[in-house]
PDB file of C-alpha atoms in Angstrom:
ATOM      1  CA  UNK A  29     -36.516  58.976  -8.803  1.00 47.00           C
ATOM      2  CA  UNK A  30     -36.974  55.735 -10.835  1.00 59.00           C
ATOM      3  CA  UNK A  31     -38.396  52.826  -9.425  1.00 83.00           C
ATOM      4  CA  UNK A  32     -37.474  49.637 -11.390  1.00 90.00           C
ATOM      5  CA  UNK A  33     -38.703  46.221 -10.246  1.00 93.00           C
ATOM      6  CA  UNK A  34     -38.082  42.446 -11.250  1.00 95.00           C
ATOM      7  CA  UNK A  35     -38.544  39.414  -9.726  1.00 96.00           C
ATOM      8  CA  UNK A  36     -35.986  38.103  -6.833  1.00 94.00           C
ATOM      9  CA  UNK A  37     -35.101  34.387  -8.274  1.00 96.00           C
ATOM     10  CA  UNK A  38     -35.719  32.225 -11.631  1.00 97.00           C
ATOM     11  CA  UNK A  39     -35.029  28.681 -11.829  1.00 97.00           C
ATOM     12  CA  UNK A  40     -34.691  26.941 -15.360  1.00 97.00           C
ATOM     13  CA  UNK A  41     -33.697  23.605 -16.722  1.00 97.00           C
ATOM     14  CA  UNK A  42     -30.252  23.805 -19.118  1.00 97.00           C
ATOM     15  CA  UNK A  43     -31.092  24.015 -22.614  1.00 97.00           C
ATOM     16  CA  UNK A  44     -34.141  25.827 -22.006  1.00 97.00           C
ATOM     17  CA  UNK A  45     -35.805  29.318 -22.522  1.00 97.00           C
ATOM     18  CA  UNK A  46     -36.351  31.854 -20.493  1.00 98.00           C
ATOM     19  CA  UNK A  47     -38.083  35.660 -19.758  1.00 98.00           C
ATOM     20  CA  UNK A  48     -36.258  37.924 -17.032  1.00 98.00           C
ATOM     21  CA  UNK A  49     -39.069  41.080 -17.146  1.00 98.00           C
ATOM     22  CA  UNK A  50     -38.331  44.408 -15.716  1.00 96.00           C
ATOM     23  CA  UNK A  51     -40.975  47.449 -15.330  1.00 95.00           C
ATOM     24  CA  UNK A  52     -40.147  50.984 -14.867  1.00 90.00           C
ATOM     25  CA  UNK A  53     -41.487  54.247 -13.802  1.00 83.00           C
ATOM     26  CA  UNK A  54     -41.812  56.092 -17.422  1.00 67.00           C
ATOM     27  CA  UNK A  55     -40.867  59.246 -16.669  1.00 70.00           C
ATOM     28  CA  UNK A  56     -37.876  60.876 -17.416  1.00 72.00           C
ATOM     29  CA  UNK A  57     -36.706  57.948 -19.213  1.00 77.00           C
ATOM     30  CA  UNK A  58     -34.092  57.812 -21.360  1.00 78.00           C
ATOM     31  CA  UNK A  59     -33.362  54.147 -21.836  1.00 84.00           C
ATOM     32  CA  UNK A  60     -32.374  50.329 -20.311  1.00 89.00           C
ATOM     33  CA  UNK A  61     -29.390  48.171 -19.816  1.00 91.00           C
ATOM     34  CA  UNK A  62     -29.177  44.939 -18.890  1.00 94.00           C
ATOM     35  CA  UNK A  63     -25.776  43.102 -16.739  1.00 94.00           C
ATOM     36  CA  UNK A  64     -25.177  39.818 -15.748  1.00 96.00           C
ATOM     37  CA  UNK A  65     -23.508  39.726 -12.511  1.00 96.00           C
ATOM     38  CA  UNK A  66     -21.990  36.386 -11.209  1.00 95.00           C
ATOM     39  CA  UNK A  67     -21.839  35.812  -7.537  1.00 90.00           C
ATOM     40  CA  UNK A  68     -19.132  38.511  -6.113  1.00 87.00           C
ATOM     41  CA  UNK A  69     -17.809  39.980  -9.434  1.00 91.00           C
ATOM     42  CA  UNK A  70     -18.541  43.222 -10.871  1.00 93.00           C
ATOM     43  CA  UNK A  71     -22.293  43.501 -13.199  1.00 93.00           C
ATOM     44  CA  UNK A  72     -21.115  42.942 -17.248  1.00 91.00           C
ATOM     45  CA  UNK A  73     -22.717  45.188 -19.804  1.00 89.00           C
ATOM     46  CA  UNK A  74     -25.612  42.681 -22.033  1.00 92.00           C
ATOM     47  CA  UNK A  75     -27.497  44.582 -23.854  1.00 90.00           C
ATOM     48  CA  UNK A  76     -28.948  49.076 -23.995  1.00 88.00           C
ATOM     49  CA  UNK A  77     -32.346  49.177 -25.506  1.00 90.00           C
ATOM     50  CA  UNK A  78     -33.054  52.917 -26.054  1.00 86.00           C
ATOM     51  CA  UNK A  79     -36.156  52.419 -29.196  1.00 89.00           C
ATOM     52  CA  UNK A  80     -39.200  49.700 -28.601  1.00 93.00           C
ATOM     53  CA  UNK A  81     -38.684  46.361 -30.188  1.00 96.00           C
ATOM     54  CA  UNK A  82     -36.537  43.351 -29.638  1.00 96.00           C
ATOM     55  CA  UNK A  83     -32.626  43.334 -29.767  1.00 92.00           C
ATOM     56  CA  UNK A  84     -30.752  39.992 -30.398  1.00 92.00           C
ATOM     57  CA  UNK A  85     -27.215  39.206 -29.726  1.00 89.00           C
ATOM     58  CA  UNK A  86     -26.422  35.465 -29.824  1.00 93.00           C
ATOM     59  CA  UNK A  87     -28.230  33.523 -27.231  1.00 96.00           C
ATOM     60  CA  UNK A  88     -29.523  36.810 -25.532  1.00 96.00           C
ATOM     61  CA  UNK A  89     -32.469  39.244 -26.425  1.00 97.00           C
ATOM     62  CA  UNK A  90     -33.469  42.399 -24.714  1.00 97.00           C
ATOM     63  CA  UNK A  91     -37.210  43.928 -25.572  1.00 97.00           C
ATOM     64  CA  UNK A  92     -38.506  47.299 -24.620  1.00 95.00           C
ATOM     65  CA  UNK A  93     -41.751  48.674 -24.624  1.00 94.00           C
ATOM     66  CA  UNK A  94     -41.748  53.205 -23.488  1.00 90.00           C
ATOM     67  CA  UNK A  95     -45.589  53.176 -23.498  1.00 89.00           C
ATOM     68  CA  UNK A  96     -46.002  50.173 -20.914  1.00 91.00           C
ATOM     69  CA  UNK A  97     -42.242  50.793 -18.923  1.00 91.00           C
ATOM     70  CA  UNK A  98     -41.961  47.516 -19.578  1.00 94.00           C
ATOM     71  CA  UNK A  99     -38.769  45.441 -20.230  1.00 96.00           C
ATOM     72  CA  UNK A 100     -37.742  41.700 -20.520  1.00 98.00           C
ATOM     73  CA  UNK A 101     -34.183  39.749 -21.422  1.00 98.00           C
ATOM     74  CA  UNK A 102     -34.381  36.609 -23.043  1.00 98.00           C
ATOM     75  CA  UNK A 103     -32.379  33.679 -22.297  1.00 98.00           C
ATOM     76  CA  UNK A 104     -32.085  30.625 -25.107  1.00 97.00           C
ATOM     77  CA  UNK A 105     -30.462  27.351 -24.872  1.00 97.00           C
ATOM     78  CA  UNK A 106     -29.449  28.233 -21.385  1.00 98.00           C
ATOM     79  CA  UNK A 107     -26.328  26.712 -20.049  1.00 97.00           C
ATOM     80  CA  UNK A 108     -24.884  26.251 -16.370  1.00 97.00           C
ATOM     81  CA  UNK A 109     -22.661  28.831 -16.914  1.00 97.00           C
ATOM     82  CA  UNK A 110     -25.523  31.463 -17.331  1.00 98.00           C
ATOM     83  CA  UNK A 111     -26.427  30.809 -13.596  1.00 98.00           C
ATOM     84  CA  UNK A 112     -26.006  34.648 -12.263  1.00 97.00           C
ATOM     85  CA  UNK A 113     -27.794  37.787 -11.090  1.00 97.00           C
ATOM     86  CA  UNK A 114     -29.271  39.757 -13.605  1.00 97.00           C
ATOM     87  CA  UNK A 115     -29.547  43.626 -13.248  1.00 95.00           C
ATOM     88  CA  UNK A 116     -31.977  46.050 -14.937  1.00 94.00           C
ATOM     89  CA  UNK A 117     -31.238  49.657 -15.204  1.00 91.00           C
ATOM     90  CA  UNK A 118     -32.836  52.529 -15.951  1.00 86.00           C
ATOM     91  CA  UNK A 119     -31.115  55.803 -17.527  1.00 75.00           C
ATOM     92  CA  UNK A 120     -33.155  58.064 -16.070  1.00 68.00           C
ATOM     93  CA  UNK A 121     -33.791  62.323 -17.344  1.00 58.00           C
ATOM     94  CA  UNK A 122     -30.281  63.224 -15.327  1.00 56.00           C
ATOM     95  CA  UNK A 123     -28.815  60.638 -17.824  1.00 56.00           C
ATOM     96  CA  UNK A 124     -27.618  58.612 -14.582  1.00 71.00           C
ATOM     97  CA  UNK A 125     -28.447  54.494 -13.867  1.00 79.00           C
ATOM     98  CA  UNK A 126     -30.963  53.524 -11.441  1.00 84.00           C
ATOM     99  CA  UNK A 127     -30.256  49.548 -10.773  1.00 89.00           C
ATOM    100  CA  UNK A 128     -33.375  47.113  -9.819  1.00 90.00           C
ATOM    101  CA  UNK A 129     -32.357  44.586  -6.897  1.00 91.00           C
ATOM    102  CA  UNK A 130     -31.301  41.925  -9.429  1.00 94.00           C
ATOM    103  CA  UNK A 131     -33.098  38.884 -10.324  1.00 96.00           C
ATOM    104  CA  UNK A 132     -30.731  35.928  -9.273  1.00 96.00           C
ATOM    105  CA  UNK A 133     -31.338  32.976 -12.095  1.00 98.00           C
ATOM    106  CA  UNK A 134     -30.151  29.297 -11.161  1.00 97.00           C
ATOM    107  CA  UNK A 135     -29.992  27.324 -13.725  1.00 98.00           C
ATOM    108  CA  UNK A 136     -30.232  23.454 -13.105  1.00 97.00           C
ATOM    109  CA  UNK A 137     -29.193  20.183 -14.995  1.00 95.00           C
TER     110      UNK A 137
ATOM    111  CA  UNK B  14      -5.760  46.566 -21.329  1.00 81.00           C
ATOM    112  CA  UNK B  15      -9.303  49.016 -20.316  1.00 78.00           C
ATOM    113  CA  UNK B  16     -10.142  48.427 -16.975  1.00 91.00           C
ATOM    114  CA  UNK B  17     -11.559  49.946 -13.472  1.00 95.00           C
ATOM    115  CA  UNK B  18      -9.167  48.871 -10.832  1.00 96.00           C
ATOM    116  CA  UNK B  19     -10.343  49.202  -6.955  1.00 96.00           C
ATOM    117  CA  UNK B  20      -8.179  48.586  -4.040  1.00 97.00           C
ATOM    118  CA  UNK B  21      -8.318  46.259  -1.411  1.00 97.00           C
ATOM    119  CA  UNK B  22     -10.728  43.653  -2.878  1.00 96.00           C
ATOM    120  CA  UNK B  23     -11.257  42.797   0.804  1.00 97.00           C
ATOM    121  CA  UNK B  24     -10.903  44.730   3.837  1.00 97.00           C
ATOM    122  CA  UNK B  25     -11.833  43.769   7.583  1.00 97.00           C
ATOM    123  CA  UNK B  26     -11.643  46.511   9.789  1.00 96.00           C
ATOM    124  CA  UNK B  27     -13.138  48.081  13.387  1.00 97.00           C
ATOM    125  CA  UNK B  28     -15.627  50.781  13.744  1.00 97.00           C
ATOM    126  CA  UNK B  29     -13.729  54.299  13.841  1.00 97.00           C
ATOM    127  CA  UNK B  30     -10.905  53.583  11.879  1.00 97.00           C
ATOM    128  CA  UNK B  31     -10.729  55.683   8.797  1.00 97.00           C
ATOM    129  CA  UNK B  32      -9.966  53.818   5.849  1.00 97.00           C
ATOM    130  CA  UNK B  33      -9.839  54.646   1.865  1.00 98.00           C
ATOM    131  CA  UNK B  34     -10.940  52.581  -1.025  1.00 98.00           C
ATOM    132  CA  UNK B  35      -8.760  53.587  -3.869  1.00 98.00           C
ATOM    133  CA  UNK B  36     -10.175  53.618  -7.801  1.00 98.00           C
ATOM    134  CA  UNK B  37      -8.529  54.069 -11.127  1.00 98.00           C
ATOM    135  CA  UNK B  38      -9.630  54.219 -14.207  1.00 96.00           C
ATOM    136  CA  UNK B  39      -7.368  54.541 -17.653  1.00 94.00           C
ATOM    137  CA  UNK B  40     -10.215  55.088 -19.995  1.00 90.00           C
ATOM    138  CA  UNK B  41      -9.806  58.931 -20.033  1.00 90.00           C
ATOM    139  CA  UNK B  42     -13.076  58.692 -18.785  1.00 89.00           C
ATOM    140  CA  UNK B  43     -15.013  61.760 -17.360  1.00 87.00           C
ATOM    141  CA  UNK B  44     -17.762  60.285 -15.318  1.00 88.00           C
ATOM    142  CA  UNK B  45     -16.906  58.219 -12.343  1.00 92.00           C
ATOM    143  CA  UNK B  46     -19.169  57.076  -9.413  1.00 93.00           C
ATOM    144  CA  UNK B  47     -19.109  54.958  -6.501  1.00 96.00           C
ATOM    145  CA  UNK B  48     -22.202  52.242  -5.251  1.00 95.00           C
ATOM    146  CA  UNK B  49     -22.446  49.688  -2.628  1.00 96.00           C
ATOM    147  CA  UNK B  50     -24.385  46.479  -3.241  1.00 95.00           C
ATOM    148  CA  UNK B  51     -26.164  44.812  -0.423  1.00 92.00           C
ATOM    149  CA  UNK B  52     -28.702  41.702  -0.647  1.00 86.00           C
ATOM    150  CA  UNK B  53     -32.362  42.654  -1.663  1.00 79.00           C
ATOM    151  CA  UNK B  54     -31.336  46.410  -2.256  1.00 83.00           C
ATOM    152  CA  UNK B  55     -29.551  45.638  -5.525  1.00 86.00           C
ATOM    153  CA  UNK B  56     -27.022  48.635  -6.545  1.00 91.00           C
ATOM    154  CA  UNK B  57     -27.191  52.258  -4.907  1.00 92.00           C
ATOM    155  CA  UNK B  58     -25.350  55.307  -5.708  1.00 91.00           C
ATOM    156  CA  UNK B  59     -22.963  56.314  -3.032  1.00 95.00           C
ATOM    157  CA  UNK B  60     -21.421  59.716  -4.925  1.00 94.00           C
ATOM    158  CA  UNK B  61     -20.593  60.371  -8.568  1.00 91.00           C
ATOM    159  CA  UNK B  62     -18.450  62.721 -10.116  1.00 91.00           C
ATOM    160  CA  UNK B  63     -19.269  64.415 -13.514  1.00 87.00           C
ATOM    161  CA  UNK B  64     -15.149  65.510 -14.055  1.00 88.00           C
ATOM    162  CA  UNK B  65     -11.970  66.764 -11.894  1.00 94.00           C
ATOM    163  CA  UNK B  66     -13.080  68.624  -8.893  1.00 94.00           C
ATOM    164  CA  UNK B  67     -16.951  68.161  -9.452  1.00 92.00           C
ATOM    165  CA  UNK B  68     -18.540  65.675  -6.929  1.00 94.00           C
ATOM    166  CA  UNK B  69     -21.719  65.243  -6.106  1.00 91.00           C
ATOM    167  CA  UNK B  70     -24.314  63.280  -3.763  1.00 92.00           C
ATOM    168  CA  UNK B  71     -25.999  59.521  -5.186  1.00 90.00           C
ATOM    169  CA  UNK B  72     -28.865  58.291  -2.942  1.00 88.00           C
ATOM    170  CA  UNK B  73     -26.732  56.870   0.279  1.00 95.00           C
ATOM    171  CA  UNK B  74     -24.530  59.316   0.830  1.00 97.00           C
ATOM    172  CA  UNK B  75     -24.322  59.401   4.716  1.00 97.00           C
ATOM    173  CA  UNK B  76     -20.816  58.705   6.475  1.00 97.00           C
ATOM    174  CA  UNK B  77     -18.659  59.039   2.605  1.00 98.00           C
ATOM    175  CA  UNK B  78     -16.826  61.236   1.507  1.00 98.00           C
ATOM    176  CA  UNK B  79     -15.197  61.262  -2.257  1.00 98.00           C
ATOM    177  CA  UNK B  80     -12.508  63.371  -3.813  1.00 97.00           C
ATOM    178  CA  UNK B  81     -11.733  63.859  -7.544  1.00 97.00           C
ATOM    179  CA  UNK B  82      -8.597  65.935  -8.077  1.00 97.00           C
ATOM    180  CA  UNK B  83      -7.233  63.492 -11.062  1.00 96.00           C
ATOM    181  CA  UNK B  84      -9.537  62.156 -13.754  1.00 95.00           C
ATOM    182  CA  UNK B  85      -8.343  58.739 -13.281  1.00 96.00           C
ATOM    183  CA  UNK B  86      -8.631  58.695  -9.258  1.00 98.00           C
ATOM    184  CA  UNK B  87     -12.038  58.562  -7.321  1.00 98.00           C
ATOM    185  CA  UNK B  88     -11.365  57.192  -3.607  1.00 98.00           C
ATOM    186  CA  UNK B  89     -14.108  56.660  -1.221  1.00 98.00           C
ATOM    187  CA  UNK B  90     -13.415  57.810   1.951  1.00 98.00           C
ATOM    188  CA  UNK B  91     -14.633  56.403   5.103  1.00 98.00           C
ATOM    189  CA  UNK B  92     -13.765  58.802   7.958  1.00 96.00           C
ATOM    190  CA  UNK B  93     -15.791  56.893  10.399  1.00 97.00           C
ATOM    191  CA  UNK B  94     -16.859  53.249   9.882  1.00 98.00           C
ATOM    192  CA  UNK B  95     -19.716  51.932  11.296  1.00 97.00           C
ATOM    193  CA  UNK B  96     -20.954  48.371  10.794  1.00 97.00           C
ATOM    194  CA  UNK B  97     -24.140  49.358   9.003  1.00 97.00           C
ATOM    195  CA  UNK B  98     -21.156  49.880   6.032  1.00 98.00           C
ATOM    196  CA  UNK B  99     -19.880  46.473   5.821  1.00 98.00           C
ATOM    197  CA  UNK B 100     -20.931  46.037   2.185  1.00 97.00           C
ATOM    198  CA  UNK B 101     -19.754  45.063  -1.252  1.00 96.00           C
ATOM    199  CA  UNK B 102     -18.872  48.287  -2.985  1.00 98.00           C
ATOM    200  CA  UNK B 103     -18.557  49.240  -6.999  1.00 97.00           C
ATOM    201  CA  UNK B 104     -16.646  51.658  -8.449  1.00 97.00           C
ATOM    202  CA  UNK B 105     -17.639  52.351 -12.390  1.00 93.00           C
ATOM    203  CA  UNK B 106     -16.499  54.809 -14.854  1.00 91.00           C
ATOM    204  CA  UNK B 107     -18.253  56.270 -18.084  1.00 85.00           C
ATOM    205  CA  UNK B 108     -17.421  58.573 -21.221  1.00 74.00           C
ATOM    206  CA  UNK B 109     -20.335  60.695 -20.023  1.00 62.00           C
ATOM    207  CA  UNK B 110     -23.200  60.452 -17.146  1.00 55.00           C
ATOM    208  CA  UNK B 111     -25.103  59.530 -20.014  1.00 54.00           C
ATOM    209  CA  UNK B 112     -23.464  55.722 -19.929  1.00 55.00           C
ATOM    210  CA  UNK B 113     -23.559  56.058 -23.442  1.00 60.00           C
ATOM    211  CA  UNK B 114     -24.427  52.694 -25.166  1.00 61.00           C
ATOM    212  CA  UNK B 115     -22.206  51.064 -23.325  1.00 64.00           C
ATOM    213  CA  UNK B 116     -23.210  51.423 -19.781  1.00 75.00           C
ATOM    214  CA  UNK B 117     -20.904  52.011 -16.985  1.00 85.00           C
ATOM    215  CA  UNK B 118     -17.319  49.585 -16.708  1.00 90.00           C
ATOM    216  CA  UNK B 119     -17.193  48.409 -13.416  1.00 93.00           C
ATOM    217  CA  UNK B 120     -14.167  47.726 -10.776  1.00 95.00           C
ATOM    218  CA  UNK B 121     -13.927  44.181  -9.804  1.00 95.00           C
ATOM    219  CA  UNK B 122     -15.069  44.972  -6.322  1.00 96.00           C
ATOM    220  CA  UNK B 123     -14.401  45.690  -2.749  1.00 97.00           C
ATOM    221  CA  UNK B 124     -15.705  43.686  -0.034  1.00 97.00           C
ATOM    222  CA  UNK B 125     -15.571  45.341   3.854  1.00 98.00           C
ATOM    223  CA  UNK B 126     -16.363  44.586   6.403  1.00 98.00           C
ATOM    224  CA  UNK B 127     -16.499  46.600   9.421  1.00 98.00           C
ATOM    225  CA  UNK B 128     -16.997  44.998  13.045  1.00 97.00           C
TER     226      UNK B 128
END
């Protein structure tokens, strides 16, 4: 199996910055998506970082590191809007997704 | 429009009664696979199938059963409720098991509750 952790809850102040980190067991790994998932509704596909280094799209970055199983999604100019859960997964050696519990970010005024 | 389309979004029912959550896909996709969601145990894998008639178990399989005899169909069957199953369940579809770089497209969601 694949355990993948991150933290429970964030809180952040709109217009800010912030660092969502996920760690992973390293074997058998294959690569790591990130969703946004707002309260009730299905998780959204963000980002798939398969190669270290930092992917940007928009406001949003996703980093991976293989070496240290270590993962984080980046946040900018955050709005109230981005107030959801965010899911890390893991596509582990049998190519399928192992979810973390979420980290649920609130994002205040 | 591409979509993953679950049926009921909510369902209240009593322990016993076998019910079925319907999904569809019309992606053509090959890979389908049911979770359940509950708080502080993020997203677990009920079953998954890999095409028509192949099925196999995810990590919670206990007390569901699946069927895949169409591409686009993947019910979950529940042949005996209990309410340790009242949950918020996903159904997700993929080209392969690999997710591809895409990830899995998810059904909007089926909330049950079983009392």
């Amino acid at each position: 199996g694949q355990n993948i952790d991150q933290p429970t809850e964030m809180t952040a102040t709109e217009g800010a910055i912030v660092q969502i980190n996920c760690t992973y067991q390293t074997s058998g790994f294959n690569g790591l998506f990130w969703y946004q998932q707002h309260a009730g509704e299905a998780p959204t596909f963000l980002s798939y970082n398969v190669l270290d280094g930092l992917e940007e799209k928009g406001r949003f970055s996703s980093f991976l590191s293989r070496s240290k199983g270590y993962s984080y999604l980046l946040l900018k100019e955050l709005q109230m809007k981005d107030s959801a859960s965010y899911l890390c997964a893991g596509n582990n050696a049998g190519n399928m997704l192992t979810f973390g519990g979420g980290t649920r970010l609130m994002v205040k005024p | 429009e591409a979509q993953v389309t679950q049926n009921p979004r909510y369902l209240i029912t009593v322990t016993g009664k076998k019910l079925t959550v319907t999904c569809s896909q019309n992606m053509n996709h090959e890979y389908m696979s049911w979770y359940r969601q509950d708080p502080g145990l993020g997203l677990r894998q009920i079953y998954y199938s890999m095409n028509v008639e192949v099925t196999d178990k995810g990590d919670v399989p206990e007390g569901y059963k699946v069927s895949r005899k169409e591409k686009r169909n993947f019910p979950l069957i529940l042949e005996s409720p209990s309410p340790n199953q009242t949950s918020l369940y996903f159904c997700a579809s993929s080209w392969d098991r690999g997710a591809g770089d895409y990830g899995y497209t998810f059904g909007s969601g089926t909330r049950l509750t079983v009392v």
